[in-house]
Structure formats: C-alpha cells, structure tokens
Amino acid sequence: MNALDYSVMALYAVMIVCITLWAMRRIGSTKDFFAAGGKMPWWLSGVSHHMSGYSAAVFVAYAAVAYNVGITIYFWWAFPISIAVLLGAAIFAPRWARLRIHMNIESPMEYLATRYNVPTQQVLAWSGVLLKVFDVGAKWAAIAIIINVFTGFDPLMGILISGGLSLFYSVMGGLWADACNDFGQFVVQFVAAIVMVGAVALHLGGVDNLLTIWDRLPSSHTTIVQEPYSLGFILAYFVIYTLSYNGGTWNLAQRFIASPGGKEARKAALLSASLYLIWPLVLFYPMWAAPLLYPDLADPSRSYSLMAMELLPNGLIGLVLVAMFTHTLSMTSSDANAITAVVTRDILPVLLPKRFSHSTPSLLAARITTTLFILLTLVIAINAGHFGGVLSLLIVWFGGLVGPISIPMLLGLLPWFRKVAVRLPSPPGRLGLPYSLS
C-alpha cells in the first residue's frame, strides 16, 4: 500500500465522521438512540440488516473454506440465511415493529418481562450479553488479520484502530449512525467486489476463463455437501440462522423494531433475503478462483487479501481494504447498540432500580454502556487464540449459545405458542401478550 491507498481509507473515515455528526442531531432520547425513533425507511433497514449480518470474517475464515472446499460455503452460509430471512419476513419481522408500536419497546428483550416474567428476561438478557462479547471479539480478530496483510500493522494495532472508529460512531450516533454508515459501506463494498471479480477475470485470461474455473479446480469444489460440512451440519445451521437472523441476534431485531410498521419491516426482510441470495455469489467468486492463482497456499485465510494486494493497482487496494474493514464496523457497532439497549432498558433497571429508571432511561448511561461493551470485546479479540481462533469463536461459541437464547425469544412472538410458559418463579398474570401480533 502507498499514500493513495491510505488516502482512500482517510476519505472513508471522513465519511463516517460526517454521517455520525448528522446522526447526532437526530438523537434526543434513548428511543432515537436505540430504535431510530421508529422512523427508519424499509430500504435502509433492509440494507442495514444485510450488512449487520456478517463481518470481515467472511474474507478471512470463510475465504479459507472457499479456497479448500469450494461452493459448499455458499450452501452452508449464504443460501440458508436467505431462506431463513425469507421465512422471517412472513413470520417474525412484522411482529418486531408491532411490539414497538403497541408496547413502546426499544430493546428486543423488553417484551419478555410481559410474555414470561422478569427472571426469564434477566436470564436471557445476561446470556445474550455473554454471547455477543465472544461473537464481536471474533470480528475484531478477523479484521486485525486483514489489516496486518495489507499494511503490515501489528494485529493489536489493527484491533485498536477498528475498535476506536467503531467506538466513536456507536457512542455518538446510535442506530441512525449505524444504519446510514451501513448503507455507505454497502456502496463501497459493491464497487470493491466488482473490481475484485474483474481483476481475477483479467489475470485468468478473460471473463470466459472466469466462467470455466470449475473445469480446472478439483471436482470436490463443486460438491455441495462434503465433510466436515455434512448435511446434518447445514441443517443444524439453518435452524441457527432462522433463530439468529430473525431477531435472536439482537442487532438484527433492532432493524425491524426501528421500522415504522409491520409492512415496512416485512419489505426490509425481503430486501435482506434477496441480498443474501445474490450478493455472496459475487463476493465468493474470487475466493473460489484463488486456488488457480495461488496453489498450495500455506494459509488460505489470507487468500482474498493476497489477491487484492497483488492483482489490484494502488488506490483500489485501499478500496478493497475499506470494503472488508467496513463489514466489521457495521456488525460490531450495531451489536454494541443492541447490547446497550438491553443493558440500559432491561438489566440496569432491575439490578439497580433506585439509580436507573425503566421509564426514563439515561442517554448518558447508554453511551457509557456502549463504551464498556466495545472495550470488553477488544480484550476478547486480543486473546482470541485462547478461545480457538476466529472460526472457533464464530461457529462453536456463537452456534452453541444462540439457540437457547433465541428459542423462547422468537417463539414467544407467535400465536401458536401463546399458552407456553417458561417455568421460572413469576408474579401472576405474566403469561401472554396483551394484544395480537398477527
């Protein structure tokens, strides 16, 4: 990288600052900070939902899977998410917006105190915070690897740079800054991904050769189901994706909560599902072609970064780095906002009722909580090796914890489970919602 690449990165940082300053003017209460005042347009909510659903780990851990085994990564990751969100557009997304309208919620956990009881809400809230600490830590570790390949910066420096930028706009701009930056990041990523596909095609000898890479790759690279990604593994993760992407992952529920109504939330989910169906094919294609350009690569997780460094001219290298960098910022900042909403609206009023009021939550407390959460995830990222590395954090910790948290949270929204309760001590009259979400 040279000065031109760093200039591209500096322009991106300026864009984030400008968007955050604009968003700050729209933040007058925690409702604006956590739920964009319920005024987020469906197209912005849909793009933000898509961008907040994956991070730079796609260009690191998933790039290694694409390099080693081919198209199974699409059918293990992107395609099941698309189907899961499509189902959620009909079942879950509209109900989140209606919860905000009827119950004035700002956090995905708030309604659980009414649906079940306060102890249940607290167990799920604390468990979810633990889950996201590890999940977001994995994202910081992934972006540090990418920054190291591009710039030579120590991974610790990469973690601190990305964490510091996310800290700024998450704390100051709330959900409006998250969503608007997500849209800008999608535009950057769109351009960068198209450039990468063109560069790979050029170095393979033209677009025709790009379309015939499968003839030169091992036959196993066109096998949809193969070990260790068995059919059982794919089906299990489809269930996890259905729970996670429809609201079990709190930052994704917030995109629907921020919609003006159920109709807009449904349209946002349909847009996100369409992006998951089509866009990953563009992102993964250079990764699938990487074994032809770099056979026997010692560390396949660096394949995408190496292609950008060696195949692109200066300026475009910085653009691709920004595109990968933005995915982590998108996901981690939205996670920070969601965790803050849960802590501020659900945990602190129960833990310290005399200091924190549920009816009038403090915007200052929200910003302090955001700061502390991001700092804790940075500590996890610095010590990612002790938890099995990036892929282990993503698959083992996330997959193992998201299900138990999401099942009562999402199924509690549905009329089919209206008479099902969580058996913890509770005051009488807590079972069921006071209105229909249908």
mmCIF file with all atom_site columns, C-alpha atoms in Angstrom, residues 271-363:
data_model
loop_
_atom_site.group_PDB
_atom_site.id
_atom_site.type_symbol
_atom_site.label_atom_id
_atom_site.label_alt_id
_atom_site.label_comp_id
_atom_site.label_asym_id
_atom_site.label_entity_id
_atom_site.label_seq_id
_atom_site.pdbx_PDB_ins_code
_atom_site.Cartn_x
_atom_site.Cartn_y
_atom_site.Cartn_z
_atom_site.occupancy
_atom_site.B_iso_or_equiv
_atom_site.pdbx_formal_charge
_atom_site.auth_seq_id
_atom_site.auth_comp_id
_atom_site.auth_asym_id
_atom_site.auth_atom_id
_atom_site.pdbx_PDB_model_num
ATOM 1  C CA . LEU A 1 271 ? -34.671 -6.996  0.636  1.00 0.00 ? 271 LEU A CA 1
ATOM 2  C CA . SER A 1 272 ? -32.118 -8.506  3.013  1.00 0.00 ? 272 SER A CA 1
ATOM 3  C CA . ALA A 1 273 ? -33.079 -12.054 1.952  1.00 0.00 ? 273 ALA A CA 1
ATOM 4  C CA . SER A 1 274 ? -32.592 -11.108 -1.709 1.00 0.00 ? 274 SER A CA 1
ATOM 5  C CA . LEU A 1 275 ? -29.163 -9.663  -1.000 1.00 0.00 ? 275 LEU A CA 1
ATOM 6  C CA . TYR A 1 276 ? -28.102 -12.833 0.828  1.00 0.00 ? 276 TYR A CA 1
ATOM 7  C CA . LEU A 1 277 ? -29.254 -14.933 -2.117 1.00 0.00 ? 277 LEU A CA 1
ATOM 8  C CA . ILE A 1 278 ? -27.403 -12.991 -4.840 1.00 0.00 ? 278 ILE A CA 1
ATOM 9  C CA . TRP A 1 279 ? -24.612 -10.856 -3.434 1.00 0.00 ? 279 TRP A CA 1
ATOM 10 C CA . PRO A 1 280 ? -22.436 -13.582 -1.817 1.00 0.00 ? 280 PRO A CA 1
ATOM 11 C CA . LEU A 1 281 ? -22.009 -15.181 -5.255 1.00 0.00 ? 281 LEU A CA 1
ATOM 12 C CA . VAL A 1 282 ? -20.103 -12.046 -6.266 1.00 0.00 ? 282 VAL A CA 1
ATOM 13 C CA . LEU A 1 283 ? -18.105 -11.935 -3.033 1.00 0.00 ? 283 LEU A CA 1
ATOM 14 C CA . PHE A 1 284 ? -17.124 -15.617 -3.127 1.00 0.00 ? 284 PHE A CA 1
ATOM 15 C CA . TYR A 1 285 ? -16.181 -15.925 -6.790 1.00 0.00 ? 285 TYR A CA 1
ATOM 16 C CA . PRO A 1 286 ? -12.632 -14.582 -6.389 1.00 0.00 ? 286 PRO A CA 1
ATOM 17 C CA . MET A 1 287 ? -12.211 -16.850 -3.346 1.00 0.00 ? 287 MET A CA 1
ATOM 18 C CA . TRP A 1 288 ? -13.300 -19.870 -5.400 1.00 0.00 ? 288 TRP A CA 1
ATOM 19 C CA . ALA A 1 289 ? -10.804 -18.949 -8.119 1.00 0.00 ? 289 ALA A CA 1
ATOM 20 C CA . ALA A 1 290 ? -7.958  -18.360 -5.642 1.00 0.00 ? 290 ALA A CA 1
ATOM 21 C CA . PRO A 1 291 ? -6.510  -21.943 -5.838 1.00 0.00 ? 291 PRO A CA 1
ATOM 22 C CA . LEU A 1 292 ? -5.810  -21.358 -9.548 1.00 0.00 ? 292 LEU A CA 1
ATOM 23 C CA . LEU A 1 293 ? -3.850  -18.191 -8.786 1.00 0.00 ? 293 LEU A CA 1
ATOM 24 C CA . TYR A 1 294 ? -2.222  -19.364 -5.553 1.00 0.00 ? 294 TYR A CA 1
ATOM 25 C CA . PRO A 1 295 ? -1.984  -23.163 -5.499 1.00 0.00 ? 295 PRO A CA 1
ATOM 26 C CA . ASP A 1 296 ? -0.867  -24.798 -2.241 1.00 0.00 ? 296 ASP A CA 1
ATOM 27 C CA . LEU A 1 297 ? -1.256  -21.608 -0.233 1.00 0.00 ? 297 LEU A CA 1
ATOM 28 C CA . ALA A 1 298 ? 0.022   -22.211 3.288  1.00 0.00 ? 298 ALA A CA 1
ATOM 29 C CA . ASP A 1 299 ? -2.619  -20.006 4.957  1.00 0.00 ? 299 ASP A CA 1
ATOM 30 C CA . PRO A 1 300 ? -5.851  -19.944 2.885  1.00 0.00 ? 300 PRO A CA 1
ATOM 31 C CA . SER A 1 301 ? -7.421  -17.420 5.269  1.00 0.00 ? 301 SER A CA 1
ATOM 32 C CA . ARG A 1 302 ? -5.178  -14.789 3.644  1.00 0.00 ? 302 ARG A CA 1
ATOM 33 C CA . SER A 1 303 ? -6.142  -15.679 0.066  1.00 0.00 ? 303 SER A CA 1
ATOM 34 C CA . TYR A 1 304 ? -8.567  -12.800 -0.551 1.00 0.00 ? 304 TYR A CA 1
ATOM 35 C CA . SER A 1 305 ? -6.235  -10.247 0.964  1.00 0.00 ? 305 SER A CA 1
ATOM 36 C CA . LEU A 1 306 ? -3.287  -11.514 -1.093 1.00 0.00 ? 306 LEU A CA 1
ATOM 37 C CA . MET A 1 307 ? -5.298  -11.309 -4.315 1.00 0.00 ? 307 MET A CA 1
ATOM 38 C CA . ALA A 1 308 ? -6.210  -7.713  -3.594 1.00 0.00 ? 308 ALA A CA 1
ATOM 39 C CA . MET A 1 309 ? -2.597  -6.818  -2.792 1.00 0.00 ? 309 MET A CA 1
ATOM 40 C CA . GLU A 1 310 ? -1.103  -8.438  -5.888 1.00 0.00 ? 310 GLU A CA 1
ATOM 41 C CA . LEU A 1 311 ? -3.808  -8.085  -8.540 1.00 0.00 ? 311 LEU A CA 1
ATOM 42 C CA . LEU A 1 312 ? -5.035  -4.532  -7.980 1.00 0.00 ? 312 LEU A CA 1
ATOM 43 C CA . PRO A 1 313 ? -3.347  -1.170  -8.581 1.00 0.00 ? 313 PRO A CA 1
ATOM 44 C CA . ASN A 1 314 ? -2.777  1.258   -5.740 1.00 0.00 ? 314 ASN A CA 1
ATOM 45 C CA . GLY A 1 315 ? -5.899  3.130   -4.765 1.00 0.00 ? 315 GLY A CA 1
ATOM 46 C CA . LEU A 1 316 ? -8.083  0.124   -5.475 1.00 0.00 ? 316 LEU A CA 1
ATOM 47 C CA . ILE A 1 317 ? -6.121  -1.851  -2.868 1.00 0.00 ? 317 ILE A CA 1
ATOM 48 C CA . GLY A 1 318 ? -7.189  0.703   -0.283 1.00 0.00 ? 318 GLY A CA 1
ATOM 49 C CA . LEU A 1 319 ? -10.768 0.489   -1.551 1.00 0.00 ? 319 LEU A CA 1
ATOM 50 C CA . VAL A 1 320 ? -10.884 -3.291  -1.070 1.00 0.00 ? 320 VAL A CA 1
ATOM 51 C CA . LEU A 1 321 ? -9.389  -2.983  2.406  1.00 0.00 ? 321 LEU A CA 1
ATOM 52 C CA . VAL A 1 322 ? -12.021 -0.402  3.287  1.00 0.00 ? 322 VAL A CA 1
ATOM 53 C CA . ALA A 1 323 ? -14.740 -2.714  1.943  1.00 0.00 ? 323 ALA A CA 1
ATOM 54 C CA . MET A 1 324 ? -13.609 -5.572  4.168  1.00 0.00 ? 324 MET A CA 1
ATOM 55 C CA . PHE A 1 325 ? -12.964 -3.252  7.092  1.00 0.00 ? 325 PHE A CA 1
ATOM 56 C CA . THR A 1 326 ? -16.470 -1.791  6.877  1.00 0.00 ? 326 THR A CA 1
ATOM 57 C CA . HIS A 1 327 ? -18.148 -5.139  7.372  1.00 0.00 ? 327 HIS A CA 1
ATOM 58 C CA . THR A 1 328 ? -16.641 -5.497  10.812 1.00 0.00 ? 328 THR A CA 1
ATOM 59 C CA . LEU A 1 329 ? -17.539 -1.944  11.769 1.00 0.00 ? 329 LEU A CA 1
ATOM 60 C CA . SER A 1 330 ? -21.093 -2.493  10.530 1.00 0.00 ? 330 SER A CA 1
ATOM 61 C CA . MET A 1 331 ? -21.668 -5.609  12.575 1.00 0.00 ? 331 MET A CA 1
ATOM 62 C CA . THR A 1 332 ? -19.829 -4.643  15.728 1.00 0.00 ? 332 THR A CA 1
ATOM 63 C CA . SER A 1 333 ? -21.324 -1.168  16.017 1.00 0.00 ? 333 SER A CA 1
ATOM 64 C CA . SER A 1 334 ? -24.854 -2.491  15.568 1.00 0.00 ? 334 SER A CA 1
ATOM 65 C CA . ASP A 1 335 ? -24.152 -5.215  18.134 1.00 0.00 ? 335 ASP A CA 1
ATOM 66 C CA . ALA A 1 336 ? -22.884 -2.595  20.553 1.00 0.00 ? 336 ALA A CA 1
ATOM 67 C CA . ASN A 1 337 ? -26.069 -0.572  20.127 1.00 0.00 ? 337 ASN A CA 1
ATOM 68 C CA . ALA A 1 338 ? -28.273 -3.637  20.684 1.00 0.00 ? 338 ALA A CA 1
ATOM 69 C CA . ILE A 1 339 ? -26.356 -4.758  23.774 1.00 0.00 ? 339 ILE A CA 1
ATOM 70 C CA . THR A 1 340 ? -26.553 -1.241  25.154 1.00 0.00 ? 340 THR A CA 1
ATOM 71 C CA . ALA A 1 341 ? -30.324 -1.230  24.635 1.00 0.00 ? 341 ALA A CA 1
ATOM 72 C CA . VAL A 1 342 ? -30.681 -4.476  26.580 1.00 0.00 ? 342 VAL A CA 1
ATOM 73 C CA . VAL A 1 343 ? -28.392 -3.404  29.411 1.00 0.00 ? 343 VAL A CA 1
ATOM 74 C CA . THR A 1 344 ? -29.926 0.074   29.709 1.00 0.00 ? 344 THR A CA 1
ATOM 75 C CA . ARG A 1 345 ? -33.587 -0.901  29.278 1.00 0.00 ? 345 ARG A CA 1
ATOM 76 C CA . ASP A 1 346 ? -33.676 -4.379  30.817 1.00 0.00 ? 346 ASP A CA 1
ATOM 77 C CA . ILE A 1 347 ? -30.738 -5.161  33.098 1.00 0.00 ? 347 ILE A CA 1
ATOM 78 C CA . LEU A 1 348 ? -29.835 -1.945  34.923 1.00 0.00 ? 348 LEU A CA 1
ATOM 79 C CA . PRO A 1 349 ? -33.421 -1.032  35.983 1.00 0.00 ? 349 PRO A CA 1
ATOM 80 C CA . VAL A 1 350 ? -33.747 -4.484  37.601 1.00 0.00 ? 350 VAL A CA 1
ATOM 81 C CA . LEU A 1 351 ? -30.215 -4.615  39.004 1.00 0.00 ? 351 LEU A CA 1
ATOM 82 C CA . LEU A 1 352 ? -30.167 -1.030  40.342 1.00 0.00 ? 352 LEU A CA 1
ATOM 83 C CA . PRO A 1 353 ? -33.796 0.174   40.402 1.00 0.00 ? 353 PRO A CA 1
ATOM 84 C CA . LYS A 1 354 ? -33.100 3.227   42.561 1.00 0.00 ? 354 LYS A CA 1
ATOM 85 C CA . ARG A 1 355 ? -30.445 4.567   40.196 1.00 0.00 ? 355 ARG A CA 1
ATOM 86 C CA . PHE A 1 356 ? -31.791 3.568   36.787 1.00 0.00 ? 356 PHE A CA 1
ATOM 87 C CA . SER A 1 357 ? -35.388 4.097   35.725 1.00 0.00 ? 357 SER A CA 1
ATOM 88 C CA . HIS A 1 358 ? -37.027 1.927   33.068 1.00 0.00 ? 358 HIS A CA 1
ATOM 89 C CA . SER A 1 359 ? -39.494 4.660   32.120 1.00 0.00 ? 359 SER A CA 1
ATOM 90 C CA . THR A 1 360 ? -36.864 7.380   31.669 1.00 0.00 ? 360 THR A CA 1
ATOM 91 C CA . PRO A 1 361 ? -33.593 5.669   30.727 1.00 0.00 ? 361 PRO A CA 1
ATOM 92 C CA . SER A 1 362 ? -30.489 7.802   30.627 1.00 0.00 ? 362 SER A CA 1
ATOM 93 C CA . LEU A 1 363 ? -28.862 8.621   27.303 1.00 0.00 ? 363 LEU A CA 1
#
